[in-house]
Amino acid sequence: MDSARGSTIDAGRIIKVNHAGEHGATNIYAGQIAMARLRAPSLLPELAEFKAHEERHRAIFAKELKRRGLPRCRSYWLCALGGYVLGLLTGLMGAQSIASATVAVERVVLRHLRQQLLEIGNADPDATVAISAILSEEQQHHDQSAKHIRHTGVIDRLIGSGISAATEAVIWLGMRL
């Protein structure tokens, strides 16, 4: 029991949602790569690197799910579809939107990962190891992408806010499915 919140920490649920989220992130980058070939070819090596990181993150959580005998989260395919559409749309809009989308998603993801580590604490060392294993690369994605943002106009801020809100909503939904 987590006395601060009055609820039981479900590390298995957290791992399931993180696995689905990494699947979504893999698909965001797949969509962005498809469009960046036309709109932002200079970002292709970075996007390919980020996608490879996300595939490795997904594998870390998949291994942990298998070890626990848990199925994927019900939001797994929702994350894939939503991620791919987001990747295509932001990729179509160009380098600035690609970078803004990554910053918006990673800002939310980093906050959730850090909160998860605090909530889990020493209660589930395997979950802590899995979450900790991806934190630095997620921070790298955020920081490298932030360097590509040259200006933030009203539209950019609205897009970033919308993407952050959608990311929060998918995480919330995944925790409840």
CSV table of C-alpha atoms in Angstrom, one decimal:
chain,number,residue,atom,x,y,z
A,1,MET,CA,0.0,0.0,0.0
A,2,ASP,CA,1.3,3.4,-0.9
A,3,SER,CA,0.4,5.4,2.2
A,4,ALA,CA,0.9,8.8,0.6
A,5,ARG,CA,-1.8,8.1,-2.0
A,6,GLY,CA,-3.8,5.4,-0.3
A,7,SER,CA,-3.5,3.0,-3.3
A,8,THR,CA,-1.6,-0.1,-4.1
A,9,ILE,CA,1.2,0.3,-6.6
A,10,ASP,CA,0.6,-1.9,-9.6
A,11,ALA,CA,4.1,-2.2,-11.2
A,12,GLY,CA,2.7,-4.8,-13.6
A,13,ARG,CA,0.2,-2.3,-15.0
A,14,ILE,CA,3.0,0.4,-15.2
A,15,ILE,CA,5.2,-2.0,-17.2
A,16,LYS,CA,2.2,-2.8,-19.5
A,17,VAL,CA,1.5,0.8,-20.2
A,18,ASN,CA,5.2,1.7,-20.7
A,19,HIS,CA,5.4,-1.2,-23.2
A,20,ALA,CA,2.5,0.2,-25.1
A,21,GLY,CA,3.9,3.7,-24.9
A,22,GLU,CA,7.2,2.5,-26.4
A,23,HIS,CA,5.3,0.8,-29.2
A,24,GLY,CA,3.6,4.1,-29.8
A,25,ALA,CA,6.9,6.0,-29.8
A,26,THR,CA,8.4,3.5,-32.3
A,27,ASN,CA,5.5,4.2,-34.6
A,28,ILE,CA,5.8,8.0,-34.1
A,29,TYR,CA,9.3,7.7,-35.4
A,30,ALA,CA,8.3,5.4,-38.2
A,31,GLY,CA,5.7,7.9,-39.4
A,32,GLN,CA,8.1,10.8,-39.1
A,33,ILE,CA,10.8,8.9,-41.0
A,34,ALA,CA,8.4,8.2,-43.8
A,35,MET,CA,7.6,12.0,-44.2
A,36,ALA,CA,11.1,13.3,-43.3
A,37,ARG,CA,12.4,11.7,-46.5
A,38,LEU,CA,10.5,14.4,-48.2
A,39,ARG,CA,10.3,17.3,-45.7
A,40,ALA,CA,13.3,17.0,-43.4
A,41,PRO,CA,16.0,14.7,-44.8
A,42,SER,CA,18.6,16.1,-42.5
A,43,LEU,CA,16.8,14.6,-39.5
A,44,LEU,CA,16.7,11.1,-40.9
A,45,PRO,CA,19.8,9.8,-39.0
A,46,GLU,CA,18.6,11.2,-35.7
A,47,LEU,CA,15.1,9.8,-36.2
A,48,ALA,CA,16.5,6.4,-37.1
A,49,GLU,CA,18.6,6.5,-33.9
A,50,PHE,CA,15.7,7.5,-31.8
A,51,LYS,CA,13.5,4.8,-33.3
A,52,ALA,CA,16.2,2.2,-32.6
A,53,HIS,CA,16.3,3.4,-28.9
A,54,GLU,CA,12.5,3.0,-28.7
A,55,GLU,CA,12.6,-0.5,-30.2
A,56,ARG,CA,15.1,-1.4,-27.5
A,57,HIS,CA,12.9,0.2,-24.8
A,58,ARG,CA,9.9,-1.7,-26.0
A,59,ALA,CA,12.0,-5.0,-25.9
A,60,ILE,CA,13.0,-4.2,-22.3
A,61,PHE,CA,9.4,-3.9,-21.2
A,62,ALA,CA,8.3,-6.9,-23.4
A,63,LYS,CA,10.9,-9.0,-21.6
A,64,GLU,CA,9.6,-7.8,-18.2
A,65,LEU,CA,6.0,-8.6,-19.2
A,66,LYS,CA,7.0,-12.1,-20.3
A,67,ARG,CA,8.9,-12.6,-17.0
A,68,ARG,CA,5.8,-11.6,-15.1
A,69,GLY,CA,3.4,-13.7,-17.3
A,70,LEU,CA,1.4,-10.6,-18.3
A,71,PRO,CA,-0.3,-9.8,-21.6
A,72,ARG,CA,0.2,-6.6,-23.5
A,73,CYS,CA,-1.8,-3.6,-22.5
A,74,ARG,CA,-5.1,-3.2,-24.2
A,75,SER,CA,-4.0,0.2,-25.5
A,76,TYR,CA,-1.0,-1.4,-27.4
A,77,TRP,CA,-2.6,-1.0,-30.9
A,78,LEU,CA,-4.2,2.3,-30.0
A,79,CYS,CA,-0.7,3.6,-29.2
A,80,ALA,CA,0.6,2.2,-32.5
A,81,LEU,CA,-2.1,3.8,-34.6
A,82,GLY,CA,-2.1,7.1,-32.8
A,83,GLY,CA,1.7,7.2,-32.9
A,84,TYR,CA,2.0,6.5,-36.6
A,85,VAL,CA,-0.7,9.1,-37.4
A,86,LEU,CA,1.1,11.7,-35.2
A,87,GLY,CA,4.4,10.9,-36.8
A,88,LEU,CA,3.0,11.2,-40.4
A,89,LEU,CA,1.3,14.5,-39.6
A,90,THR,CA,4.2,16.1,-37.8
A,91,GLY,CA,6.6,14.7,-40.4
A,92,LEU,CA,4.5,16.3,-43.1
A,93,MET,CA,4.7,19.6,-41.4
A,94,GLY,CA,8.6,19.5,-41.4
A,95,ALA,CA,11.6,19.6,-39.1
A,96,GLN,CA,10.2,22.1,-36.6
A,97,SER,CA,7.0,20.1,-36.0
A,98,ILE,CA,9.0,16.8,-35.8
A,99,ALA,CA,11.2,18.4,-33.1
A,100,SER,CA,8.2,20.0,-31.3
A,101,ALA,CA,6.3,16.7,-31.2
A,102,THR,CA,9.3,14.9,-29.7
A,103,VAL,CA,9.8,17.5,-27.1
A,104,ALA,CA,6.1,17.5,-26.2
A,105,VAL,CA,5.9,13.7,-25.9
A,106,GLU,CA,9.2,13.3,-24.1
A,107,ARG,CA,8.3,16.0,-21.6
A,108,VAL,CA,5.3,14.0,-20.5
A,109,VAL,CA,7.0,10.6,-20.7
A,110,LEU,CA,10.0,11.8,-18.6
A,111,ARG,CA,7.6,13.2,-15.9
A,112,HIS,CA,5.7,9.9,-15.8
A,113,LEU,CA,8.9,7.8,-15.7
A,114,ARG,CA,10.3,9.8,-12.8
A,115,GLN,CA,7.0,9.6,-11.0
A,116,GLN,CA,6.8,5.9,-11.5
A,117,LEU,CA,10.3,5.5,-10.0
A,118,LEU,CA,9.2,7.4,-6.9
A,119,GLU,CA,6.0,5.4,-6.6
A,120,ILE,CA,7.6,2.0,-7.0
A,121,GLY,CA,10.6,2.8,-4.9
A,122,ASN,CA,12.1,-0.4,-3.5
A,123,ALA,CA,8.8,-2.3,-3.8
A,124,ASP,CA,9.6,-3.8,-7.2
A,125,PRO,CA,13.4,-3.8,-8.1
A,126,ASP,CA,12.8,-5.4,-11.5
A,127,ALA,CA,10.4,-2.6,-12.5
A,128,THR,CA,12.7,0.0,-11.2
A,129,VAL,CA,15.6,-1.5,-13.3
A,130,ALA,CA,13.4,-1.6,-16.5
A,131,ILE,CA,12.2,2.0,-16.1
A,132,SER,CA,15.7,3.3,-15.1
A,133,ALA,CA,17.2,1.6,-18.2
A,134,ILE,CA,15.4,4.0,-20.6
A,135,LEU,CA,15.4,7.3,-18.8
A,136,SER,CA,18.7,8.7,-20.1
A,137,GLU,CA,17.8,8.0,-23.8
A,138,GLU,CA,14.4,9.5,-23.3
A,139,GLN,CA,16.1,12.6,-21.9
A,140,GLN,CA,18.5,12.6,-24.9
A,141,HIS,CA,15.5,12.6,-27.3
A,142,HIS,CA,14.0,15.5,-25.6
A,143,ASP,CA,17.2,17.5,-25.4
A,144,GLN,CA,18.4,16.9,-29.0
A,145,SER,CA,15.0,17.7,-30.4
A,146,ALA,CA,14.8,20.9,-28.3
A,147,LYS,CA,17.9,22.1,-30.1
A,148,HIS,CA,16.1,22.0,-33.4
A,149,ILE,CA,13.3,24.3,-32.3
A,150,ARG,CA,14.2,27.8,-33.6
A,151,HIS,CA,11.0,29.6,-32.7
A,152,THR,CA,7.8,28.8,-30.8
A,153,GLY,CA,4.9,30.7,-32.3
A,154,VAL,CA,1.3,30.3,-31.2
A,155,ILE,CA,0.7,27.4,-33.6
A,156,ASP,CA,3.8,25.6,-32.3
A,157,ARG,CA,2.7,26.1,-28.7
A,158,LEU,CA,-0.8,24.8,-29.5
A,159,ILE,CA,0.5,21.8,-31.3
A,160,GLY,CA,2.9,21.0,-28.5
A,161,SER,CA,0.1,21.5,-25.9
A,162,GLY,CA,-2.2,19.3,-27.9
A,163,ILE,CA,0.4,16.5,-28.2
A,164,SER,CA,1.2,16.7,-24.5
A,165,ALA,CA,-2.5,16.5,-23.6
A,166,ALA,CA,-3.0,13.5,-26.0
A,167,THR,CA,0.1,11.7,-24.5
A,168,GLU,CA,-1.3,12.3,-21.0
A,169,ALA,CA,-4.7,10.9,-22.2
A,170,VAL,CA,-3.2,7.8,-23.7
A,171,ILE,CA,-1.3,7.1,-20.5
A,172,TRP,CA,-4.4,7.7,-18.4
A,173,LEU,CA,-6.4,5.4,-20.6
A,174,GLY,CA,-3.8,2.7,-20.6
A,175,MET,CA,-3.7,2.7,-16.8
A,176,ARG,CA,-7.4,2.1,-16.8
A,177,LEU,CA,-7.9,-0.5,-19.6
